[in-house]
Amino acid sequence: MEKFDAIVIGAGHAGCESALALARMGNKTLLLTISLDAVAFLACNPSIGGTAKGQLVSEIDALGGEMGIIADKTALQIRMLNRGKGPAVQSLRVQADKNAYHTEMKKVLESEKNLFLRQGEVVDISLNGDAKIITTSVGLKYSAKAVVFATGVYMESEIIIGKTREKTGPNGFKNSSGLSSSLKKLGLKMLRFKTGTPVRIHRRSVDFSVMEEQNGDENISGFSYMTKEKIQNKEKCYLTYTTPTTHEIIRKNLDKAPAISGEIVGAGPRYCPSIETKVVRFSDKERHQLFLEPEAENTEELYLQGFSTSMPADIQKEMVESVIGLQNAEIMRDAYAIEYDLIDPTELNPTLELKKVKGLFFAGQINGTSGYEEAGAQGIIAGINAGLYLAGKEMLVLKRSDAYIGVLIDDIVTKGTNEPYRMMTSRAEYRLLLRQDNADLRLTEIGRKVGLVSDERYKIFLEKKAKMKEIEEALNTKIKLDKRLVNFYKIHNESIPKESVRLRDMLKRVNINIFDIKEYFKIFDNYDYDLLEKVNINIKYEGYLKQQEEDIEKALANEKLTIPTDFCYENIKGLREEAKEKLAVIRPLNIGQASRISGVSPADIAVLSIYVKKFKKG
């Protein structure tokens, strides 16, 4: 039996981030995957980021993770979503080359000195004191004190196309058989979810002339502040629509749709439903948006985003050919649904460690989330905490006010989920503070403290901070009231000041931004657009940011009131029975987390706070 400090099971986006974090923290780490060809595979959409997901990628990067670096390196197109809205909801999205993404991430894993990448299917886990014994399908055994489960959608997975069911993983990769039973033996509650992926179409069969071009943004920075060059747009995406004919075909064949007929038992994603579910749910809509996106530079396959389905293959063909511009479409891969096993995430602490077993961590879709970004975010936290566990140090819990990652993990471990959980900006109550542009300022020091932020990365971070300070100090410069200043205000339709004014105060005017000042007064020429934009946002939204910081301070009082792990809820008078049951199951770390549990009322929290304070006083 070969011994390691840590073992990570699964080399998807969660597993890659976990394994890299553990190895970079100095632990001898084994990364096991069913197929080396599936490492960091973009099994569904060929993109990284998107609304709220872009924030997650930037946070992974700020902590010292890899997803943002690889996404930038393999980008085919880059866009900032929600540009017309406020900075709190702006998110970066990259169309990635799925083949290059896999290759580049695999190369990074292979180059990490403490990391050992091995193809093998894990079929059993057993416990021997602190040691966890992993057994593979060919009888090999490995031992480690810390194990991270990052199995994605592979456990007991089934691909479904119409009446056809096949016990396999995504894209024809082998599935995991037997591991679910092993986890059940540990006393874990298992759930079953469903997700899916659209058809792939040959480029030559598409009539692009009747579609709308979707170009990338020029002169825009990527996810990682380690990426020095601006991202070049190499490919275009295209917008098209379903038609009334598409909807008629779907309605006529609903009895053949497993997602509608009840043949699929797993709960599907609410915010990324199949096209047949959309037609049924939004029956008044005459059409639905679809996007054609490139899969990679070295293939003619195009991904039809928004057209996920589990309909029989012949009906899929009819449906696709009824879409605008796809009347001659050549389908290269059929769409499918996939059902898979996962654990109930309320079995986990906010550290992503299993409550029942010390040193056993879970990350990614096995925890009930959807998406590469949500998986990678959990992966880096699980890896960090597994490393801190091995070092005997206090584990990391990011608060809801620290990061989108904190919101994501708090949501799933506190509230659980009855469908694949997707991160959205609306879930983050402090989203103006948790912007994509300031992820490095919020989290790099944390990444440095746990040992993931390299000297090179930290040097770049400190230089950025110093330059931002220079800009902010320069904005304290006063401009005297003269014809030049009056003209500036007139140009921007602002009322004329009555005296000299600081550059900083100019920024608080609605129609003036830092780039107007830069151009008119010929200053800040030596500073990057991104740095100027950060400062601009901080000053423009200064009042709102201050209000959110005050709200956070008030909320932190509850977060600081910790609840002992052995606290007995059953004997507390004044707590409702439902609250007692929920609190005993979730076992919140503090009063703040307790207040977010479904079924626990403000009155319950008031009673609980009094008892916890009394308990602590002895």
mmCIF file of C-alpha atoms in Angstrom, residues 170-541:
data_model
loop_
_atom_site.group_PDB
_atom_site.id
_atom_site.type_symbol
_atom_site.label_atom_id
_atom_site.label_comp_id
_atom_site.label_asym_id
_atom_site.label_seq_id
_atom_site.Cartn_x
_atom_site.Cartn_y
_atom_site.Cartn_z
ATOM 1 C CA PRO A 170 -19.985 12.514 -19.775
ATOM 2 C CA ASN A 171 -18.788 12.397 -23.372
ATOM 3 C CA GLY A 172 -18.545 8.597 -23.318
ATOM 4 C CA PHE A 173 -16.008 8.454 -20.484
ATOM 5 C CA LYS A 174 -16.328 5.512 -18.078
ATOM 6 C CA ASN A 175 -18.520 6.151 -15.038
ATOM 7 C CA SER A 176 -17.813 5.372 -11.377
ATOM 8 C CA SER A 177 -19.487 2.225 -10.113
ATOM 9 C CA GLY A 178 -19.537 1.148 -6.467
ATOM 10 C CA LEU A 179 -18.199 4.289 -4.818
ATOM 11 C CA SER A 180 -21.689 5.497 -3.879
ATOM 12 C CA SER A 181 -22.223 2.289 -1.882
ATOM 13 C CA SER A 182 -18.939 2.838 -0.076
ATOM 14 C CA LEU A 183 -20.006 6.362 0.931
ATOM 15 C CA LYS A 184 -23.364 5.062 2.130
ATOM 16 C CA LYS A 185 -21.502 2.678 4.444
ATOM 17 C CA LEU A 186 -19.914 5.754 6.044
ATOM 18 C CA GLY A 187 -23.445 6.910 6.872
ATOM 19 C CA LEU A 188 -23.772 9.583 4.198
ATOM 20 C CA LYS A 189 -27.148 10.521 2.776
ATOM 21 C CA MET A 190 -27.047 10.237 -1.008
ATOM 22 C CA LEU A 191 -29.126 12.250 -3.488
ATOM 23 C CA ARG A 192 -29.609 12.020 -7.249
ATOM 24 C CA PHE A 193 -29.505 14.979 -9.630
ATOM 25 C CA LYS A 194 -29.625 15.485 -13.375
ATOM 26 C CA THR A 195 -27.939 17.804 -15.825
ATOM 27 C CA GLY A 196 -27.464 17.769 -19.569
ATOM 28 C CA THR A 197 -25.666 19.069 -22.620
ATOM 29 C CA PRO A 198 -26.778 20.227 -26.115
ATOM 30 C CA VAL A 199 -25.991 18.893 -29.578
ATOM 31 C CA ARG A 200 -22.745 19.651 -31.378
ATOM 32 C CA ILE A 201 -23.067 20.796 -34.997
ATOM 33 C CA HIS A 202 -20.606 20.879 -37.917
ATOM 34 C CA ARG A 203 -19.642 24.432 -38.814
ATOM 35 C CA ARG A 204 -20.014 23.913 -42.579
ATOM 36 C CA SER A 205 -23.720 23.125 -42.223
ATOM 37 C CA VAL A 206 -24.648 26.426 -40.547
ATOM 38 C CA ASP A 207 -26.132 29.435 -42.349
ATOM 39 C CA PHE A 208 -24.461 32.242 -40.377
ATOM 40 C CA SER A 209 -25.931 34.930 -42.667
ATOM 41 C CA VAL A 210 -29.298 34.783 -40.863
ATOM 42 C CA MET A 211 -27.739 34.896 -37.387
ATOM 43 C CA GLU A 212 -26.447 37.784 -35.282
ATOM 44 C CA GLU A 213 -22.689 38.006 -34.754
ATOM 45 C CA GLN A 214 -21.532 38.089 -31.136
ATOM 46 C CA ASN A 215 -18.070 39.641 -31.051
ATOM 47 C CA GLY A 216 -15.716 39.756 -28.114
ATOM 48 C CA ASP A 217 -14.577 42.893 -26.286
ATOM 49 C CA GLU A 218 -11.306 44.483 -27.352
ATOM 50 C CA ASN A 219 -8.491 45.645 -25.074
ATOM 51 C CA ILE A 220 -9.795 43.744 -22.062
ATOM 52 C CA SER A 221 -7.893 41.975 -19.290
ATOM 53 C CA GLY A 222 -8.475 38.346 -18.382
ATOM 54 C CA PHE A 223 -9.355 36.604 -15.135
ATOM 55 C CA SER A 224 -5.843 36.348 -13.741
ATOM 56 C CA TYR A 225 -3.600 39.213 -12.750
ATOM 57 C CA MET A 226 -0.744 36.856 -13.675
ATOM 58 C CA THR A 227 -1.826 37.259 -17.323
ATOM 59 C CA LYS A 228 0.284 40.107 -18.672
ATOM 60 C CA GLU A 229 -1.135 40.406 -22.205
ATOM 61 C CA LYS A 230 -4.614 41.526 -23.220
ATOM 62 C CA ILE A 231 -6.773 38.653 -24.480
ATOM 63 C CA GLN A 232 -7.056 38.415 -28.270
ATOM 64 C CA ASN A 233 -10.431 37.499 -29.801
ATOM 65 C CA LYS A 234 -9.850 34.649 -32.248
ATOM 66 C CA GLU A 235 -13.408 33.420 -32.828
ATOM 67 C CA LYS A 236 -16.945 34.751 -33.153
ATOM 68 C CA CYS A 237 -20.107 33.443 -31.528
ATOM 69 C CA TYR A 238 -23.547 33.687 -33.107
ATOM 70 C CA LEU A 239 -27.019 34.351 -31.766
ATOM 71 C CA THR A 240 -30.031 32.548 -33.235
ATOM 72 C CA TYR A 241 -33.537 31.558 -32.119
ATOM 73 C CA THR A 242 -35.993 28.711 -31.923
ATOM 74 C CA THR A 243 -39.144 29.051 -34.044
ATOM 75 C CA PRO A 244 -42.838 28.220 -33.584
ATOM 76 C CA THR A 245 -42.063 25.030 -35.539
ATOM 77 C CA THR A 246 -39.440 24.066 -32.946
ATOM 78 C CA HIS A 247 -41.970 24.498 -30.172
ATOM 79 C CA GLU A 248 -44.613 22.519 -32.074
ATOM 80 C CA ILE A 249 -42.217 19.594 -32.596
ATOM 81 C CA ILE A 250 -41.407 19.608 -28.875
ATOM 82 C CA ARG A 251 -45.058 19.773 -27.780
ATOM 83 C CA LYS A 252 -46.033 16.906 -30.084
ATOM 84 C CA ASN A 253 -43.307 14.701 -28.607
ATOM 85 C CA LEU A 254 -43.457 15.529 -24.892
ATOM 86 C CA ASP A 255 -44.439 11.931 -24.149
ATOM 87 C CA LYS A 256 -41.001 10.938 -25.455
ATOM 88 C CA ALA A 257 -39.113 13.520 -23.360
ATOM 89 C CA PRO A 258 -37.629 11.822 -20.246
ATOM 90 C CA ALA A 259 -37.266 15.217 -18.520
ATOM 91 C CA ILE A 260 -41.041 15.776 -18.816
ATOM 92 C CA SER A 261 -42.463 12.240 -18.670
ATOM 93 C CA GLY A 262 -40.964 11.449 -15.271
ATOM 94 C CA GLU A 263 -38.486 8.806 -16.481
ATOM 95 C CA ILE A 264 -35.669 11.006 -15.162
ATOM 96 C CA VAL A 265 -35.893 10.974 -11.365
ATOM 97 C CA GLY A 266 -32.959 13.286 -10.653
ATOM 98 C CA ALA A 267 -33.666 16.960 -9.979
ATOM 99 C CA GLY A 268 -32.518 19.147 -12.858
ATOM 100 C CA PRO A 269 -31.001 22.644 -12.897
ATOM 101 C CA ARG A 270 -33.637 25.373 -12.522
ATOM 102 C CA TYR A 271 -31.519 28.053 -14.192
ATOM 103 C CA CYS A 272 -30.268 25.975 -17.115
ATOM 104 C CA PRO A 273 -33.267 23.793 -18.073
ATOM 105 C CA SER A 274 -33.681 21.628 -21.157
ATOM 106 C CA ILE A 275 -35.268 23.251 -24.207
ATOM 107 C CA GLU A 276 -38.394 21.108 -23.748
ATOM 108 C CA THR A 277 -38.706 22.294 -20.145
ATOM 109 C CA LYS A 278 -38.383 25.920 -21.308
ATOM 110 C CA VAL A 279 -41.104 25.447 -23.939
ATOM 111 C CA VAL A 280 -43.463 23.960 -21.331
ATOM 112 C CA ARG A 281 -42.613 26.397 -18.549
ATOM 113 C CA PHE A 282 -42.692 29.528 -20.730
ATOM 114 C CA SER A 283 -45.552 28.548 -23.017
ATOM 115 C CA ASP A 284 -46.286 32.167 -23.953
ATOM 116 C CA LYS A 285 -42.818 32.756 -25.462
ATOM 117 C CA GLU A 286 -42.671 32.566 -29.249
ATOM 118 C CA ARG A 287 -38.926 31.947 -29.361
ATOM 119 C CA HIS A 288 -35.903 31.250 -27.179
ATOM 120 C CA GLN A 289 -32.355 32.553 -27.628
ATOM 121 C CA LEU A 290 -29.655 30.092 -28.666
ATOM 122 C CA PHE A 291 -25.923 30.700 -29.108
ATOM 123 C CA LEU A 292 -23.530 28.901 -31.442
ATOM 124 C CA GLU A 293 -20.101 28.751 -29.806
ATOM 125 C CA PRO A 294 -16.801 27.270 -31.002
ATOM 126 C CA GLU A 295 -15.585 24.192 -29.119
ATOM 127 C CA ALA A 296 -11.921 24.614 -30.056
ATOM 128 C CA GLU A 297 -9.598 25.996 -32.737
ATOM 129 C CA ASN A 298 -8.715 22.579 -34.111
ATOM 130 C CA THR A 299 -12.261 21.284 -34.633
ATOM 131 C CA GLU A 300 -15.312 22.248 -36.691
ATOM 132 C CA GLU A 301 -17.692 21.345 -33.843
ATOM 133 C CA LEU A 302 -19.989 24.104 -32.617
ATOM 134 C CA TYR A 303 -21.882 24.041 -29.331
ATOM 135 C CA LEU A 304 -25.572 25.051 -29.416
ATOM 136 C CA GLN A 305 -25.941 26.790 -26.052
ATOM 137 C CA GLY A 306 -29.486 26.817 -24.695
ATOM 138 C CA PHE A 307 -30.543 23.655 -26.553
ATOM 139 C CA SER A 308 -29.989 21.014 -23.882
ATOM 140 C CA THR A 309 -32.354 18.075 -24.389
ATOM 141 C CA SER A 310 -32.844 14.363 -23.695
ATOM 142 C CA MET A 311 -35.277 13.805 -26.574
ATOM 143 C CA PRO A 312 -34.728 10.766 -28.856
ATOM 144 C CA ALA A 313 -32.022 11.367 -31.481
ATOM 145 C CA ASP A 314 -34.406 11.447 -34.464
ATOM 146 C CA ILE A 315 -36.574 14.096 -32.791
ATOM 147 C CA GLN A 316 -33.469 16.074 -31.834
ATOM 148 C CA LYS A 317 -32.656 16.242 -35.562
ATOM 149 C CA GLU A 318 -36.127 17.639 -36.351
ATOM 150 C CA MET A 319 -35.873 20.169 -33.544
ATOM 151 C CA VAL A 320 -32.423 21.401 -34.595
ATOM 152 C CA GLU A 321 -33.383 21.738 -38.266
ATOM 153 C CA SER A 322 -36.298 24.004 -37.281
ATOM 154 C CA VAL A 323 -33.947 26.568 -35.689
ATOM 155 C CA ILE A 324 -33.116 29.707 -37.694
ATOM 156 C CA GLY A 325 -29.981 29.045 -39.789
ATOM 157 C CA LEU A 326 -29.800 25.340 -38.950
ATOM 158 C CA GLN A 327 -32.103 23.890 -41.598
ATOM 159 C CA ASN A 328 -29.190 21.887 -43.049
ATOM 160 C CA ALA A 329 -27.479 21.186 -39.732
ATOM 161 C CA GLU A 330 -25.162 18.183 -39.459
ATOM 162 C CA ILE A 331 -25.342 16.908 -35.891
ATOM 163 C CA MET A 332 -21.969 15.536 -34.812
ATOM 164 C CA ARG A 333 -22.915 14.626 -31.228
ATOM 165 C CA ASP A 334 -26.389 14.073 -29.839
ATOM 166 C CA ALA A 335 -27.596 16.008 -26.823
ATOM 167 C CA TYR A 336 -28.159 13.992 -23.662
ATOM 168 C CA ALA A 337 -29.215 14.195 -20.034
ATOM 169 C CA ILE A 338 -27.076 12.648 -17.321
ATOM 170 C CA GLU A 339 -28.195 11.451 -13.892
ATOM 171 C CA TYR A 340 -25.671 10.978 -11.097
ATOM 172 C CA ASP A 341 -25.271 10.414 -7.365
ATOM 173 C CA LEU A 342 -24.125 13.066 -4.905
ATOM 174 C CA ILE A 343 -24.085 13.664 -1.161
ATOM 175 C CA ASP A 344 -26.332 15.923 0.886
ATOM 176 C CA PRO A 345 -24.077 18.996 1.371
ATOM 177 C CA THR A 346 -25.550 19.673 4.819
ATOM 178 C CA GLU A 347 -23.377 16.727 5.911
ATOM 179 C CA LEU A 348 -20.428 19.131 5.604
ATOM 180 C CA ASN A 349 -18.925 21.849 7.769
ATOM 181 C CA PRO A 350 -18.257 25.248 6.137
ATOM 182 C CA THR A 351 -14.662 24.014 5.752
ATOM 183 C CA LEU A 352 -16.058 21.343 3.362
ATOM 184 C CA GLU A 353 -14.901 18.672 5.803
ATOM 185 C CA LEU A 354 -17.377 15.888 6.529
ATOM 186 C CA LYS A 355 -18.919 16.311 9.972
ATOM 187 C CA LYS A 356 -18.789 12.571 10.654
ATOM 188 C CA VAL A 357 -15.195 11.893 9.593
ATOM 189 C CA LYS A 358 -12.189 14.127 10.238
ATOM 190 C CA GLY A 359 -9.910 14.612 7.249
ATOM 191 C CA LEU A 360 -12.531 13.708 4.638
ATOM 192 C CA PHE A 361 -13.433 16.626 2.350
ATOM 193 C CA PHE A 362 -15.879 17.034 -0.539
ATOM 194 C CA ALA A 363 -15.842 19.541 -3.414
ATOM 195 C CA GLY A 364 -17.732 20.249 -6.622
ATOM 196 C CA GLN A 365 -20.788 18.637 -8.147
ATOM 197 C CA ILE A 366 -20.736 15.823 -5.599
ATOM 198 C CA ASN A 367 -21.926 18.588 -3.221
ATOM 199 C CA GLY A 368 -24.946 19.470 -5.369
ATOM 200 C CA THR A 369 -23.579 22.412 -7.332
ATOM 201 C CA SER A 370 -23.492 22.936 -11.096
ATOM 202 C CA GLY A 371 -20.789 24.497 -13.219
ATOM 203 C CA TYR A 372 -17.019 24.429 -13.584
ATOM 204 C CA GLU A 373 -16.569 27.650 -11.640
ATOM 205 C CA GLU A 374 -18.569 26.541 -8.590
ATOM 206 C CA ALA A 375 -16.566 23.301 -8.637
ATOM 207 C CA GLY A 376 -13.188 25.032 -8.865
ATOM 208 C CA ALA A 377 -14.138 27.417 -6.049
ATOM 209 C CA GLN A 378 -14.998 24.550 -3.714
ATOM 210 C CA GLY A 379 -11.968 22.637 -4.905
ATOM 211 C CA ILE A 380 -9.432 25.242 -3.843
ATOM 212 C CA ILE A 381 -11.096 25.665 -0.425
ATOM 213 C CA ALA A 382 -11.254 21.887 0.139
ATOM 214 C CA GLY A 383 -7.592 21.604 -0.872
ATOM 215 C CA ILE A 384 -6.526 24.482 1.376
ATOM 216 C CA ASN A 385 -8.437 23.066 4.339
ATOM 217 C CA ALA A 386 -7.163 19.536 3.780
ATOM 218 C CA GLY A 387 -3.647 21.033 3.827
ATOM 219 C CA LEU A 388 -4.359 23.018 6.999
ATOM 220 C CA TYR A 389 -5.843 19.879 8.588
ATOM 221 C CA LEU A 390 -2.643 17.955 7.822
ATOM 222 C CA ALA A 391 -0.588 20.796 9.320
ATOM 223 C CA GLY A 392 -2.739 20.871 12.459
ATOM 224 C CA LYS A 393 -3.749 24.483 11.794
ATOM 225 C CA GLU A 394 -7.092 26.268 12.000
ATOM 226 C CA MET A 395 -9.036 25.783 8.799
ATOM 227 C CA LEU A 396 -10.235 28.544 6.478
ATOM 228 C CA VAL A 397 -13.869 29.663 6.337
ATOM 229 C CA LEU A 398 -14.584 32.548 3.991
ATOM 230 C CA LYS A 399 -17.490 34.670 5.204
ATOM 231 C CA ARG A 400 -20.349 35.833 2.970
ATOM 232 C CA SER A 401 -18.800 39.307 3.185
ATOM 233 C CA ASP A 402 -15.386 38.007 2.055
ATOM 234 C CA ALA A 403 -16.169 36.385 -1.269
ATOM 235 C CA TYR A 404 -18.712 34.806 -3.581
ATOM 236 C CA ILE A 405 -16.974 31.573 -2.594
ATOM 237 C CA GLY A 406 -18.100 32.239 0.972
ATOM 238 C CA VAL A 407 -21.690 32.751 -0.185
ATOM 239 C CA LEU A 408 -21.628 29.579 -2.280
ATOM 240 C CA ILE A 409 -20.308 27.325 0.481
ATOM 241 C CA ASP A 410 -22.469 28.870 3.203
ATOM 242 C CA ASP A 411 -25.573 28.388 1.050
ATOM 243 C CA ILE A 412 -25.042 24.694 0.322
ATOM 244 C CA VAL A 413 -23.836 23.565 3.763
ATOM 245 C CA THR A 414 -26.376 25.650 5.702
ATOM 246 C CA LYS A 415 -29.475 25.399 3.525
ATOM 247 C CA GLY A 416 -28.720 22.367 1.398
ATOM 248 C CA THR A 417 -30.117 22.203 -2.123
ATOM 249 C CA ASN A 418 -32.837 20.177 -3.839
ATOM 250 C CA GLU A 419 -31.507 20.939 -7.342
ATOM 251 C CA PRO A 420 -28.105 21.684 -8.920
ATOM 252 C CA TYR A 421 -27.013 24.934 -7.228
ATOM 253 C CA ARG A 422 -25.863 27.752 -9.487
ATOM 254 C CA MET A 423 -24.092 30.888 -8.292
ATOM 255 C CA MET A 424 -25.870 34.163 -9.117
ATOM 256 C CA THR A 425 -25.141 37.775 -8.202
ATOM 257 C CA SER A 426 -28.529 37.992 -6.449
ATOM 258 C CA ARG A 427 -27.376 35.416 -3.894
ATOM 259 C CA ALA A 428 -24.633 37.762 -2.624
ATOM 260 C CA GLU A 429 -26.032 40.436 -0.326
ATOM 261 C CA TYR A 430 -22.727 42.371 -0.401
ATOM 262 C CA ARG A 431 -22.157 42.130 -4.152
ATOM 263 C CA LEU A 432 -21.020 45.742 -4.545
ATOM 264 C CA LEU A 433 -18.089 44.916 -2.266
ATOM 265 C CA LEU A 434 -17.536 41.498 -3.882
ATOM 266 C CA ARG A 435 -16.829 42.725 -7.388
ATOM 267 C CA GLN A 436 -14.772 40.901 -9.963
ATOM 268 C CA ASP A 437 -12.305 43.783 -10.251
ATOM 269 C CA ASN A 438 -11.286 43.704 -6.563
ATOM 270 C CA ALA A 439 -11.018 39.940 -5.944
ATOM 271 C CA ASP A 440 -7.229 40.247 -5.632
ATOM 272 C CA LEU A 441 -7.517 43.009 -3.029
ATOM 273 C CA ARG A 442 -9.929 40.893 -0.994
ATOM 274 C CA LEU A 443 -8.251 37.485 -1.107
ATOM 275 C CA THR A 444 -4.584 37.552 -2.132
ATOM 276 C CA GLU A 445 -3.355 38.084 1.431
ATOM 277 C CA ILE A 446 -5.351 35.021 2.503
ATOM 278 C CA GLY A 447 -3.833 32.973 -0.318
ATOM 279 C CA ARG A 448 -0.388 34.181 0.699
ATOM 280 C CA LYS A 449 -0.959 33.221 4.331
ATOM 281 C CA VAL A 450 -1.909 29.621 3.501
ATOM 282 C CA GLY A 451 1.051 29.247 1.136
ATOM 283 C CA LEU A 452 -0.544 29.325 -2.322
ATOM 284 C CA VAL A 453 0.411 32.795 -3.529
ATOM 285 C CA SER A 454 3.916 32.617 -5.000
ATOM 286 C CA ASP A 455 6.538 35.324 -4.602
ATOM 287 C CA GLU A 456 6.010 36.378 -8.223
ATOM 288 C CA ARG A 457 2.247 36.619 -7.788
ATOM 289 C CA TYR A 458 2.603 38.496 -4.504
ATOM 290 C CA LYS A 459 5.053 40.967 -6.012
ATOM 291 C CA ILE A 460 2.581 41.800 -8.815
ATOM 292 C CA PHE A 461 -0.169 42.220 -6.213
ATOM 293 C CA LEU A 462 1.884 44.607 -4.054
ATOM 294 C CA GLU A 463 2.876 46.661 -7.106
ATOM 295 C CA LYS A 464 -0.817 47.000 -8.049
ATOM 296 C CA LYS A 465 -1.720 48.126 -4.557
ATOM 297 C CA ALA A 466 1.086 50.700 -4.569
ATOM 298 C CA LYS A 467 -0.015 52.093 -7.940
ATOM 299 C CA MET A 468 -3.630 52.341 -6.781
ATOM 300 C CA LYS A 469 -2.451 54.285 -3.749
ATOM 301 C CA GLU A 470 -0.523 56.654 -6.042
ATOM 302 C CA ILE A 471 -3.644 57.267 -8.142
ATOM 303 C CA GLU A 472 -5.803 57.920 -5.082
ATOM 304 C CA GLU A 473 -3.235 60.351 -3.657
ATOM 305 C CA ALA A 474 -3.014 62.161 -6.986
ATOM 306 C CA LEU A 475 -6.791 62.590 -6.952
ATOM 307 C CA ASN A 476 -6.422 64.825 -3.891
ATOM 308 C CA THR A 477 -4.863 67.440 -6.189
ATOM 309 C CA LYS A 478 -6.900 70.651 -6.346
ATOM 310 C CA ILE A 479 -7.704 72.264 -9.686
ATOM 311 C CA LYS A 480 -8.166 76.017 -9.482
ATOM 312 C CA LEU A 481 -11.347 77.583 -10.740
ATOM 313 C CA ASP A 482 -10.498 79.034 -14.161
ATOM 314 C CA LYS A 483 -11.782 78.929 -17.728
ATOM 315 C CA ARG A 484 -10.261 75.514 -18.289
ATOM 316 C CA LEU A 485 -12.099 73.956 -15.344
ATOM 317 C CA VAL A 486 -15.360 75.714 -16.229
ATOM 318 C CA ASN A 487 -15.095 74.372 -19.774
ATOM 319 C CA PHE A 488 -14.546 70.832 -18.456
ATOM 320 C CA TYR A 489 -17.727 70.981 -16.414
ATOM 321 C CA LYS A 490 -19.683 72.443 -19.330
ATOM 322 C CA ILE A 491 -18.498 69.686 -21.672
ATOM 323 C CA HIS A 492 -19.864 67.093 -19.253
ATOM 324 C CA ASN A 493 -23.137 68.918 -18.546
ATOM 325 C CA GLU A 494 -22.365 69.466 -14.881
ATOM 326 C CA SER A 495 -23.057 72.571 -12.785
ATOM 327 C CA ILE A 496 -20.020 74.847 -12.435
ATOM 328 C CA PRO A 497 -18.254 74.748 -9.028
ATOM 329 C CA LYS A 498 -17.900 77.989 -7.073
ATOM 330 C CA GLU A 499 -14.301 77.371 -5.998
ATOM 331 C CA SER A 500 -11.266 75.191 -6.609
ATOM 332 C CA VAL A 501 -12.134 71.498 -6.579
ATOM 333 C CA ARG A 502 -10.259 68.267 -5.905
ATOM 334 C CA LEU A 503 -10.047 65.728 -8.711
ATOM 335 C CA ARG A 504 -11.524 63.230 -6.276
ATOM 336 C CA ASP A 505 -14.647 65.356 -5.832
ATOM 337 C CA MET A 506 -15.036 65.696 -9.585
ATOM 338 C CA LEU A 507 -15.453 61.915 -9.770
ATOM 339 C CA LYS A 508 -18.540 62.102 -7.591
ATOM 340 C CA ARG A 509 -20.355 63.963 -10.352
ATOM 341 C CA VAL A 510 -22.665 61.691 -12.360
ATOM 342 C CA ASN A 511 -21.317 62.602 -15.811
ATOM 343 C CA ILE A 512 -17.598 62.590 -14.982
ATOM 344 C CA ASN A 513 -15.331 59.572 -14.673
ATOM 345 C CA ILE A 514 -11.602 59.100 -14.183
ATOM 346 C CA PHE A 515 -11.022 58.587 -17.910
ATOM 347 C CA ASP A 516 -12.590 61.980 -18.686
ATOM 348 C CA ILE A 517 -10.165 63.543 -16.194
ATOM 349 C CA LYS A 518 -7.258 61.576 -17.663
ATOM 350 C CA GLU A 519 -7.956 62.761 -21.196
ATOM 351 C CA TYR A 520 -8.749 66.401 -20.393
ATOM 352 C CA PHE A 521 -6.072 67.124 -17.801
ATOM 353 C CA LYS A 522 -3.437 64.850 -19.368
ATOM 354 C CA ILE A 523 -2.665 62.865 -16.219
ATOM 355 C CA PHE A 524 -2.533 59.154 -15.277
ATOM 356 C CA ASP A 525 -0.955 58.233 -18.624
ATOM 357 C CA ASN A 526 1.334 55.698 -16.937
ATOM 358 C CA TYR A 527 -1.456 53.674 -15.354
ATOM 359 C CA ASP A 528 -3.394 50.739 -16.815
ATOM 360 C CA TYR A 529 -7.093 50.982 -17.587
ATOM 361 C CA ASP A 530 -7.902 48.295 -14.981
ATOM 362 C CA LEU A 531 -6.231 50.196 -12.137
ATOM 363 C CA LEU A 532 -7.948 53.445 -13.050
ATOM 364 C CA GLU A 533 -11.299 51.663 -13.291
ATOM 365 C CA LYS A 534 -10.883 50.150 -9.804
ATOM 366 C CA VAL A 535 -10.195 53.556 -8.287
ATOM 367 C CA ASN A 536 -13.045 55.083 -10.283
ATOM 368 C CA ILE A 537 -15.542 52.545 -8.909
ATOM 369 C CA ASN A 538 -14.279 52.896 -5.337
ATOM 370 C CA ILE A 539 -14.809 56.656 -5.373
ATOM 371 C CA LYS A 540 -18.023 56.690 -7.423
ATOM 372 C CA TYR A 541 -19.682 54.214 -5.071
#
